XYZ file of N, CA and C in Angstrom:
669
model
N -77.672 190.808 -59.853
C -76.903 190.454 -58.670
C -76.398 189.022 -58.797
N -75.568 188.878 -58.266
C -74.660 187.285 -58.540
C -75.722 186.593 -57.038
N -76.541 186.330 -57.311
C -76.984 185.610 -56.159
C -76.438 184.033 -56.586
N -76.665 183.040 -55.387
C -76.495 182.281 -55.348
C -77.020 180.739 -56.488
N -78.143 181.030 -56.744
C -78.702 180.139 -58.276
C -78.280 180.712 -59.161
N -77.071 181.611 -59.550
C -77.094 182.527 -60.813
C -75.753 182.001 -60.916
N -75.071 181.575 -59.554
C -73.747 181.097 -60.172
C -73.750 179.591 -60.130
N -74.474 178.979 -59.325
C -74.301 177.201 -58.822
C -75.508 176.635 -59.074
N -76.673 177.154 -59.974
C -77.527 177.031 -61.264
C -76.902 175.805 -62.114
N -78.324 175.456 -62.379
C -77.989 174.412 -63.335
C -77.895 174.432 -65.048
N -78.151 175.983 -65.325
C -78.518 176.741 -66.389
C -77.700 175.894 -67.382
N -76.417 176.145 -67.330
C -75.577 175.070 -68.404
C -75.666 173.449 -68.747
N -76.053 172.546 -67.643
C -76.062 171.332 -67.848
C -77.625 171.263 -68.836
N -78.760 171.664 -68.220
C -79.906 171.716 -68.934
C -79.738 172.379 -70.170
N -79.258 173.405 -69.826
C -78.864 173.647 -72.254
C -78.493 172.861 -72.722
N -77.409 172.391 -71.850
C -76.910 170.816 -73.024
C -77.635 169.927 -73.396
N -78.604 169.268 -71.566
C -79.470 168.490 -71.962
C -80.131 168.488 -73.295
N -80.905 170.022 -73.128
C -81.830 170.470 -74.539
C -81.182 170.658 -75.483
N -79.834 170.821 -75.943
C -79.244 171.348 -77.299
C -78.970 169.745 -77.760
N -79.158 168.442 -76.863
C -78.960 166.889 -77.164
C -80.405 165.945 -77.198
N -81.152 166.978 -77.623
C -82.597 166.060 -77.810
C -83.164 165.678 -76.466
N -82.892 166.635 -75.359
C -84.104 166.392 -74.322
C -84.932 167.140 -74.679
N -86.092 167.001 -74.258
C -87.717 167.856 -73.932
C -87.779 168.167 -72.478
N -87.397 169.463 -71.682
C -87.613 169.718 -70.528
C -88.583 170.244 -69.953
N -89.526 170.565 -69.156
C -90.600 170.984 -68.216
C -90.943 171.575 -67.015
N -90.547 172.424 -66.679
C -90.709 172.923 -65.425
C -92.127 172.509 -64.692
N -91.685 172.280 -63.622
C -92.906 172.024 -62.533
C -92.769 173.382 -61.668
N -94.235 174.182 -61.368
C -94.283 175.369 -60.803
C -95.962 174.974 -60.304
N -96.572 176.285 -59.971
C -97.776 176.595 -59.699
C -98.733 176.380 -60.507
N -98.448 176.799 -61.680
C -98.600 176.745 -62.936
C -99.288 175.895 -63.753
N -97.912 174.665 -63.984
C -97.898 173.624 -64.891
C -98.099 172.804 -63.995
N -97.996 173.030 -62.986
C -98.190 171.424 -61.978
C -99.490 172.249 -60.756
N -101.149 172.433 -61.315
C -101.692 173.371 -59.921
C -101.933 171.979 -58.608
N -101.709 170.825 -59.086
C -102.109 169.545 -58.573
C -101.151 168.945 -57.216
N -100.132 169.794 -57.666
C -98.736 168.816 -57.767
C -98.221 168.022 -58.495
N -97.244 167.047 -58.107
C -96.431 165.831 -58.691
C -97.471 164.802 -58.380
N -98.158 164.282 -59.743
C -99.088 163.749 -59.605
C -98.908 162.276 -60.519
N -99.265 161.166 -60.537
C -99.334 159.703 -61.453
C -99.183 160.704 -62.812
N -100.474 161.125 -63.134
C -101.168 161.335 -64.205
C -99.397 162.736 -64.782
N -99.312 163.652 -64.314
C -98.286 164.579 -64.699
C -96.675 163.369 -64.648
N -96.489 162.472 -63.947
C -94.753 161.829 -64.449
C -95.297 161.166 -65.301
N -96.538 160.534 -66.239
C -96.601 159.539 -66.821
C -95.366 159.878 -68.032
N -96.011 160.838 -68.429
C -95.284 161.255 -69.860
C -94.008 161.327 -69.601
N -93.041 161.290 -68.441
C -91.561 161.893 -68.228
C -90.934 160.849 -68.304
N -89.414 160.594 -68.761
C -88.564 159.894 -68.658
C -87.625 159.829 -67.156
N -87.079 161.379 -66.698
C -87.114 161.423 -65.765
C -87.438 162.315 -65.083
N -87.057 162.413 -63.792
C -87.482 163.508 -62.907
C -86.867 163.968 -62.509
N -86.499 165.265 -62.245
C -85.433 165.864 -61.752
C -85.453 166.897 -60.552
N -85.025 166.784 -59.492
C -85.162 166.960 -58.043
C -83.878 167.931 -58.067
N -84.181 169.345 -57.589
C -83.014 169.963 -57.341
C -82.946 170.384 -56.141
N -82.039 170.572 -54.917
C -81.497 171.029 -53.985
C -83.014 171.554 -53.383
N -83.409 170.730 -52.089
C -84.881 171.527 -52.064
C -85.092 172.195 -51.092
N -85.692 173.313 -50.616
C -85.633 174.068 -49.793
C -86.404 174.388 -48.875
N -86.341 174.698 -47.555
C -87.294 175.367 -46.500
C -88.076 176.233 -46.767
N -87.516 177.255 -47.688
C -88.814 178.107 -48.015
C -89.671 177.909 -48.949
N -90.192 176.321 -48.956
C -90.763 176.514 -50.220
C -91.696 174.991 -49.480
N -92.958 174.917 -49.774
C -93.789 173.387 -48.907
C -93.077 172.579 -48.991
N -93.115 171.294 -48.020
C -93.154 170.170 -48.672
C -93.451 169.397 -49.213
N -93.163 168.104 -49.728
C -93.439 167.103 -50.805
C -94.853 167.013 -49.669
N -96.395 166.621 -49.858
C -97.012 166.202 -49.693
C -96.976 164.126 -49.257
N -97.672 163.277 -48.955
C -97.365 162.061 -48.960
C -98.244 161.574 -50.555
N -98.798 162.499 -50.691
C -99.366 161.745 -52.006
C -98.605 162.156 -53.171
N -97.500 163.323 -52.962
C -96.405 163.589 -54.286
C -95.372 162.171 -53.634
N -95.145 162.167 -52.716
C -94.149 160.929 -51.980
C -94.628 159.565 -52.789
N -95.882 159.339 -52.883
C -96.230 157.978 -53.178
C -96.349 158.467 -54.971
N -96.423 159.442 -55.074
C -96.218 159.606 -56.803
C -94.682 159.138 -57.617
N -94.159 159.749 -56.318
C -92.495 159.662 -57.116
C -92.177 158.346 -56.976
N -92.415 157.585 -55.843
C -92.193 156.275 -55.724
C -92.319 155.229 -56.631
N -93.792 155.165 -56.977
C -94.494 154.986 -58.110
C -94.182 154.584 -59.069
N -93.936 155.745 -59.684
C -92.921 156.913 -60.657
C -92.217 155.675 -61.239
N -91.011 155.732 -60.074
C -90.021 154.828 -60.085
C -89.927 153.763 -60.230
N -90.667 152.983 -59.651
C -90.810 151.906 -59.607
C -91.685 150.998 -60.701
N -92.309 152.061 -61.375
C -92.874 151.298 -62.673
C -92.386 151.899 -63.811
N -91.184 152.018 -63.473
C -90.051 152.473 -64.728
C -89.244 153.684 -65.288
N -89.907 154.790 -64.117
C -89.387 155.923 -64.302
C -87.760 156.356 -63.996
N -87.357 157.356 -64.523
C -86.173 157.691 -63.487
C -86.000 159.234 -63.130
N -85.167 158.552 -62.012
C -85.462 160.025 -60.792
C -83.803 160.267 -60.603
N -83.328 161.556 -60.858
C -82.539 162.214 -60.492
C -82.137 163.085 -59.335
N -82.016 163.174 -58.390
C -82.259 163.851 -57.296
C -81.125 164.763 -56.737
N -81.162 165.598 -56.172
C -79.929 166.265 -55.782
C -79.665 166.446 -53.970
N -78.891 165.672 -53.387
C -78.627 165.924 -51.902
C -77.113 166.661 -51.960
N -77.194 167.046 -50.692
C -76.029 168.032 -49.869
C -75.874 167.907 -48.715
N -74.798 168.907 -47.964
C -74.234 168.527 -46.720
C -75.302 168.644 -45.917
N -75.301 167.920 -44.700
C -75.570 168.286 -43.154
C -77.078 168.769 -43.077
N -77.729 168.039 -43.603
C -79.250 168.766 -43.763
C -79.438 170.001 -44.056
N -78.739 170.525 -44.573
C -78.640 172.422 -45.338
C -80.212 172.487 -46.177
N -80.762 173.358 -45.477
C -82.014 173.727 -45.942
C -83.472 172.793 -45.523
N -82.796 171.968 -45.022
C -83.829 170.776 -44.243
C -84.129 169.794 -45.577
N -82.939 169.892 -45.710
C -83.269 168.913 -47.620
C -83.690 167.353 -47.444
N -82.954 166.887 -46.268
C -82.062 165.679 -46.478
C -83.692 164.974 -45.535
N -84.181 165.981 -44.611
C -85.246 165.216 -44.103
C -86.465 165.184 -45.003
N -86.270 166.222 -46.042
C -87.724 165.886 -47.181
C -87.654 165.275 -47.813
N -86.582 164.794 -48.710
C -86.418 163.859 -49.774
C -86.121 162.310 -49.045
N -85.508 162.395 -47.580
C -85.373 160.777 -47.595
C -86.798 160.029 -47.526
N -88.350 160.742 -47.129
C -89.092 159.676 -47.434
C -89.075 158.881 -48.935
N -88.916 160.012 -50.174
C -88.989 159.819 -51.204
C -87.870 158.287 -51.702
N -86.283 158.619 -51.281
C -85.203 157.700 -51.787
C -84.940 156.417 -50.683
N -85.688 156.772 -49.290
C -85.388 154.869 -48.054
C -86.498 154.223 -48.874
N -87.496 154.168 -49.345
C -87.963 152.675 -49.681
C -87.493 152.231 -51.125
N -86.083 153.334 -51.347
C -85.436 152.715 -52.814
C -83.979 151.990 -52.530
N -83.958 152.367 -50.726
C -82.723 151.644 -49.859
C -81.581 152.759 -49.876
N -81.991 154.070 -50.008
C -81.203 155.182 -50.356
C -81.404 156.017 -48.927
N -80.318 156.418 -47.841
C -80.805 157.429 -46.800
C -79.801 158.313 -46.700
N -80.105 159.572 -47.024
C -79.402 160.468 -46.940
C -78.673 160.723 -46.032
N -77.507 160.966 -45.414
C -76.901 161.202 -43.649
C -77.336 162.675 -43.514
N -77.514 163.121 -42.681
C -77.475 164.339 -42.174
C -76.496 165.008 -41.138
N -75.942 164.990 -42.119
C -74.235 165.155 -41.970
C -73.445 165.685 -43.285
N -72.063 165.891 -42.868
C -70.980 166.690 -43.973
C -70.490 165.893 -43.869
N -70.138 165.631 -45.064
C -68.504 164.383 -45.397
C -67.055 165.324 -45.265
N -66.406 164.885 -44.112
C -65.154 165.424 -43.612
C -63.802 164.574 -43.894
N -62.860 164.853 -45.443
C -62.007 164.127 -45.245
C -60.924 165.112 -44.750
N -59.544 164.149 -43.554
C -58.219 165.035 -43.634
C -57.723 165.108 -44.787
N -57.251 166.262 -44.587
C -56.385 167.311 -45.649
C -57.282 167.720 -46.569
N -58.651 167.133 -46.689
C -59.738 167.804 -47.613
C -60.392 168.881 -47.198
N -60.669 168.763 -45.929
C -61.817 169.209 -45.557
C -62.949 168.712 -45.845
N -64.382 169.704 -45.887
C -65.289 169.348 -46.840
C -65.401 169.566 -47.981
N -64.305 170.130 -48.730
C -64.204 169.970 -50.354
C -63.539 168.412 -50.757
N -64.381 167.467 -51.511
C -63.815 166.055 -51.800
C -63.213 166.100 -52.600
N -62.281 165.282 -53.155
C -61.538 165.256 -54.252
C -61.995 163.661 -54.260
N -62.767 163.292 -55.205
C -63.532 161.758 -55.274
C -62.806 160.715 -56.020
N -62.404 160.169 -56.027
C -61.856 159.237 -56.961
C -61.908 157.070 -56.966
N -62.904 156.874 -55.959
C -63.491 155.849 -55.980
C -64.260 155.553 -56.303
N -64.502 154.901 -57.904
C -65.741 154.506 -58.248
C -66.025 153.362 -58.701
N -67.695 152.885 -58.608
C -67.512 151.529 -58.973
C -67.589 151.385 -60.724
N -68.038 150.222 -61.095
C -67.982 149.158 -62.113
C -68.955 149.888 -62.805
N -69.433 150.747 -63.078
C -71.449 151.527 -63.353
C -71.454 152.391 -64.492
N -72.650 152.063 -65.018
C -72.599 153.384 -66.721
C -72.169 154.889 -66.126
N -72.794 154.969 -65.290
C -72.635 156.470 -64.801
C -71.660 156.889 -64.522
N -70.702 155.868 -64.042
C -68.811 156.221 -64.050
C -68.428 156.473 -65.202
N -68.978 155.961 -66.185
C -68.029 156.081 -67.573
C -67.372 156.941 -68.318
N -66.086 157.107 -68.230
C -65.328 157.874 -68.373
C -64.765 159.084 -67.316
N -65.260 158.787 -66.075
C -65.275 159.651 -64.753
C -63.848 159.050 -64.193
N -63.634 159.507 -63.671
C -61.751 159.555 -62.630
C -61.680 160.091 -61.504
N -62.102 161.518 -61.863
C -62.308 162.180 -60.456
C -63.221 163.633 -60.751
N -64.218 163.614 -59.849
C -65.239 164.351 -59.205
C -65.107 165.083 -58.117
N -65.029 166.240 -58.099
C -64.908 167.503 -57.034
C -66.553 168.119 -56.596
N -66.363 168.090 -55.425
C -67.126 168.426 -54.082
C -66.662 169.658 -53.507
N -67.759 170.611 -53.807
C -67.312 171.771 -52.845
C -68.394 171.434 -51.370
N -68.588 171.029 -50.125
C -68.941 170.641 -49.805
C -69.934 169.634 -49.637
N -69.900 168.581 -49.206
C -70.866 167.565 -49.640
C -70.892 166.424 -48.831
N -72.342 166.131 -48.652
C -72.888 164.925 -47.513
C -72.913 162.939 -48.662
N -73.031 162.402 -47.003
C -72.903 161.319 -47.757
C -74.154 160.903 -47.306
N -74.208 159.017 -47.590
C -75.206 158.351 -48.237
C -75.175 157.212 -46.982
N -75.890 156.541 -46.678
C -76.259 154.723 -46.312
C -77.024 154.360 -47.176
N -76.183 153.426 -48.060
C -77.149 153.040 -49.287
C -76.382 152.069 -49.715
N -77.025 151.079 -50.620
C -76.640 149.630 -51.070
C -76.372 149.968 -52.612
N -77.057 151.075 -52.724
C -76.749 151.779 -54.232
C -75.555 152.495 -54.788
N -74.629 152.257 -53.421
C -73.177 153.590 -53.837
C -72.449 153.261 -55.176
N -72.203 153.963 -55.841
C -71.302 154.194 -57.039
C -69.993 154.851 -56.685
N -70.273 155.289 -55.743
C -68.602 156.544 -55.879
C -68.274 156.478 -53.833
N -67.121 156.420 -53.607
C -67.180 157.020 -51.877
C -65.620 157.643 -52.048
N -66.110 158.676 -51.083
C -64.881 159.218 -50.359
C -63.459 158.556 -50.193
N -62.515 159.285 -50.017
C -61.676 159.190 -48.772
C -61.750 158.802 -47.252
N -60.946 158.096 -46.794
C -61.541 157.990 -45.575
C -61.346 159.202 -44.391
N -62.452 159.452 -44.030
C -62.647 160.251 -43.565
C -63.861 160.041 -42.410
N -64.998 161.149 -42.428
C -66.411 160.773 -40.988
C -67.103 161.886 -41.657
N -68.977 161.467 -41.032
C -69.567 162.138 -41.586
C -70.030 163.225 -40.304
N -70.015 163.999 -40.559
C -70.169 164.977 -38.941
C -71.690 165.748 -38.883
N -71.754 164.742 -38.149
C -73.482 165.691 -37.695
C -73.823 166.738 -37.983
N -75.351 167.138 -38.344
C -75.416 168.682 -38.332
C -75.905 168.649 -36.931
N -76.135 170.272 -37.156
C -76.502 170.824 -35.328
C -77.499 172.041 -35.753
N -79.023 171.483 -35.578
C -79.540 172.277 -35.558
C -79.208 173.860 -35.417
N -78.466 173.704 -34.281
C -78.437 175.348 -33.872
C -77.285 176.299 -34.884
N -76.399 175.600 -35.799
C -75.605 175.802 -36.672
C -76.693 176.727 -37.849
N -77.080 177.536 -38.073
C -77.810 178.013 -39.213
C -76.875 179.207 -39.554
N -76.827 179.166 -41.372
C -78.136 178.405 -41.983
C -77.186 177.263 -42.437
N -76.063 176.868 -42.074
C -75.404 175.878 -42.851
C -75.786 174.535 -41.951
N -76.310 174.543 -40.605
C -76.422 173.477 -40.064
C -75.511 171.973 -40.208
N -73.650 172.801 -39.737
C -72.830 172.350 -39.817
C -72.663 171.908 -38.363
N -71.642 170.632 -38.131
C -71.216 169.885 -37.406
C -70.582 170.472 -36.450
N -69.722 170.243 -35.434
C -68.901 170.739 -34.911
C -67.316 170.330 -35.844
N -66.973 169.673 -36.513
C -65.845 169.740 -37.410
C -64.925 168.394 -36.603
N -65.372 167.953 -35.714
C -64.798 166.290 -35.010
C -65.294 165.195 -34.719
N -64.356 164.349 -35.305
C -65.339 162.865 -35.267
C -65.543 162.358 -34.112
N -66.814 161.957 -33.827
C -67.859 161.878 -32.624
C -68.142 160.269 -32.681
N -68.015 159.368 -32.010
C -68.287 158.147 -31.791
C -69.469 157.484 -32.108
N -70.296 158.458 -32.361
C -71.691 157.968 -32.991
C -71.651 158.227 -34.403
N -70.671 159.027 -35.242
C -70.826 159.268 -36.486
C -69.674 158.063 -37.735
N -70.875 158.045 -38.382
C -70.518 157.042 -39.468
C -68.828 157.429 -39.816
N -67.688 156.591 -40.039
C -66.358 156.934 -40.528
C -65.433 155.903 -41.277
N -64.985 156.475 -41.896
C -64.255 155.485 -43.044
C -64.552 155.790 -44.371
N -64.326 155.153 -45.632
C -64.771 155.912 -47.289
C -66.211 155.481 -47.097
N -66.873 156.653 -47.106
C -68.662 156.658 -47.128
C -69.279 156.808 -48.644
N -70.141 156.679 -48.489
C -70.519 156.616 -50.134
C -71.211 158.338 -50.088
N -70.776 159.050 -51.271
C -71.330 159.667 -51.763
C -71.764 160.158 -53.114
N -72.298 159.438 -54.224
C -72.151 159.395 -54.944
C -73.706 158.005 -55.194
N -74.684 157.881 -55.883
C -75.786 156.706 -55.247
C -76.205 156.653 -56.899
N -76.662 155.285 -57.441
C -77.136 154.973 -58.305
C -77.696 153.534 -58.740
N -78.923 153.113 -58.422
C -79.292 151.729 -59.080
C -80.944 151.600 -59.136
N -81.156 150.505 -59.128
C -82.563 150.279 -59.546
C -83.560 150.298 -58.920
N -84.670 150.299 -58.593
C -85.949 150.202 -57.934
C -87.059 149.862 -58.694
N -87.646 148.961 -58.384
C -88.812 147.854 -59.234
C -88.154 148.172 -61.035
N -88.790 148.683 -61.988
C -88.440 148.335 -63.361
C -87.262 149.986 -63.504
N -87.275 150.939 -62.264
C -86.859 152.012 -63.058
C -85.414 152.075 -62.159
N -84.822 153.465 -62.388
C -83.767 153.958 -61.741
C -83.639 155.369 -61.466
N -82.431 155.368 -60.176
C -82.466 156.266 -59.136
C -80.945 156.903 -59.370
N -80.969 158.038 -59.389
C -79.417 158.431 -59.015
C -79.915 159.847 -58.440
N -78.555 159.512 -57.552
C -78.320 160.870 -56.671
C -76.878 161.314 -56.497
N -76.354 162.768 -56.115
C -75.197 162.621 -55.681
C -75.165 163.745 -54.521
N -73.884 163.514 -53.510
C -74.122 164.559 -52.494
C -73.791 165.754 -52.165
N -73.739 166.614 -53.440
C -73.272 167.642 -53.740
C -74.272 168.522 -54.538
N -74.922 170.206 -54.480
C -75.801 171.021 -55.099
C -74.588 171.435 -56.361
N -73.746 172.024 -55.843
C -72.541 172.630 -56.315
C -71.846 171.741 -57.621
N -71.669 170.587 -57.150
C -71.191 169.133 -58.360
C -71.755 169.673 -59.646
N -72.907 169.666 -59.988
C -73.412 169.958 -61.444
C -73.649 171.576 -62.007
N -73.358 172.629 -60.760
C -73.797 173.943 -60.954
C -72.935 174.431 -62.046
N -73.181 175.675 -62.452
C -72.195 176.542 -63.365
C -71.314 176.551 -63.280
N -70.631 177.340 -61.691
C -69.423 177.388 -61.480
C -68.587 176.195 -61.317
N -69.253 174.830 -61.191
C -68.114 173.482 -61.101
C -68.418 172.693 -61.681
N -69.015 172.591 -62.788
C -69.725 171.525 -63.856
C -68.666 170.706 -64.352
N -67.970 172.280 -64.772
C -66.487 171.623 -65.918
C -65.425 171.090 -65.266
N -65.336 171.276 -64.133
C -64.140 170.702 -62.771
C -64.255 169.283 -62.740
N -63.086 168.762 -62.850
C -62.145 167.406 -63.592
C -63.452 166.561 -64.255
N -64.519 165.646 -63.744
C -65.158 165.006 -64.919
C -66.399 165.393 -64.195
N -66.855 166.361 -63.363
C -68.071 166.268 -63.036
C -69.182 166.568 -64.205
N -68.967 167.452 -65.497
C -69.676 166.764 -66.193
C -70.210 165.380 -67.143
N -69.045 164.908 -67.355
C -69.443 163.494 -67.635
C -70.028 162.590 -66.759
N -70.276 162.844 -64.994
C -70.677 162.274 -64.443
C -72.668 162.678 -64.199
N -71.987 163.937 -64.690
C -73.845 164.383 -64.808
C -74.730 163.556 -65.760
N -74.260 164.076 -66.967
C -74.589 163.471 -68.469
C -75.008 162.011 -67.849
N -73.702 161.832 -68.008
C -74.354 159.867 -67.721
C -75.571 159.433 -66.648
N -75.719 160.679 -65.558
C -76.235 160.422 -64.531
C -77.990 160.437 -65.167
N -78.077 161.645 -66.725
C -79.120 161.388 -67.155
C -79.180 160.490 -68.068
């Protein structure tokens, strides 16, 4: 069945990873019965956080203070955010990325004439730009962060609404309390000896939009 991880899966970027001299690891029940633990990231270069979901626990505070850690004594963490709190993502991972000065909005990035598909093309001065121009968003949330690499169009970030399920989308108009103007979506810099990148899109690195204008070179670099 074409379910949804079968097409917007990360299956292709990680072959590459591995066909370019990574060593990859799944964390499950399994290989991790502990959790995300000191002792299990020691050995990792980085960590890799995909799109995380309601049906599945949350991060514990002692995987929270692992990843932190992690990070901060040199690791790096890859992480994956999206629109409007979709899946209750954006409230599990921000303990993990605010004490790296990273807060997810919980919200959709809405530009005119875009919609919520971005067409990205602001980026800064950063390895992870390199060779990047423009980056496509099939829907995607933004950032408050001191770390931005890439922002929008100007546009607003539109609340989710609980009662919106399962996309826990906005009402689609900019609201006087919501952040507006080119928002950052797109996050990458340092924390104590290591580094952090994120971007606000599941879809950005999946199968079906990897190869769409440079979002893979923005992956690659992102590892």
């Amino acid at each position: 069945t074409w379910e949804y991880q079968g097409i917007h899966g990360f299956y292709n970027l990680i072959n590459h990873l591995r066909d370019n001299g990574y060593t990859t690891a799944d964390l499950d029940e399994d290989t991790a019965p502990k959790g995300i633990t000191d002792e299990l990231l020691a050995s990792s270069n980085v960590l890799f956080i995909n799109l995380v979901s309601e049906d599945l626990p949350d991060f514990s505070d002692d995987e929270v203070d692992a990843i932190v850690n992690y990070v901060r004594e040199g690791g790096g963490l890859f992480i994956i955010a999206d629109h409007s709190n979709v899946y209750l993502h954006a409230e599990r991972i921000n303990p993990i990325l605010q004490p790296m000065g990273i807060d997810v909005l919980l919200a959709t990035m809405i530009v005119p004439g875009q919609g919520s598909w971005l067409r990205i093309t602001d980026f800064a001065d950063h390895p992870v730009n390199e060779g990047v121009g423009v980056a496509s968003f099939l829907a995607g949330g933004a950032y408050d962060s001191k770390h931005a690499v890439a922002w929008s169009d100007e546009g607003f970030a539109d609340t989710w609404d609980p009662k919106n399920d399962p996309t826990l989308s906005g009402n689609g108009q900019l609201d006087d309390d919501e952040p507006a103007g080119a928002l950052p979506v797109v996050v990458a810099g340092e924390f104590g000896k290591g580094r952090v990148f994120s971007v606000g899109d599941q879809n950005v690195f999946g199968d079906l939009w990897l190869y769409m204008n440079d979002n893979f070179e923005l992956a690659t670099n992102g590892f």
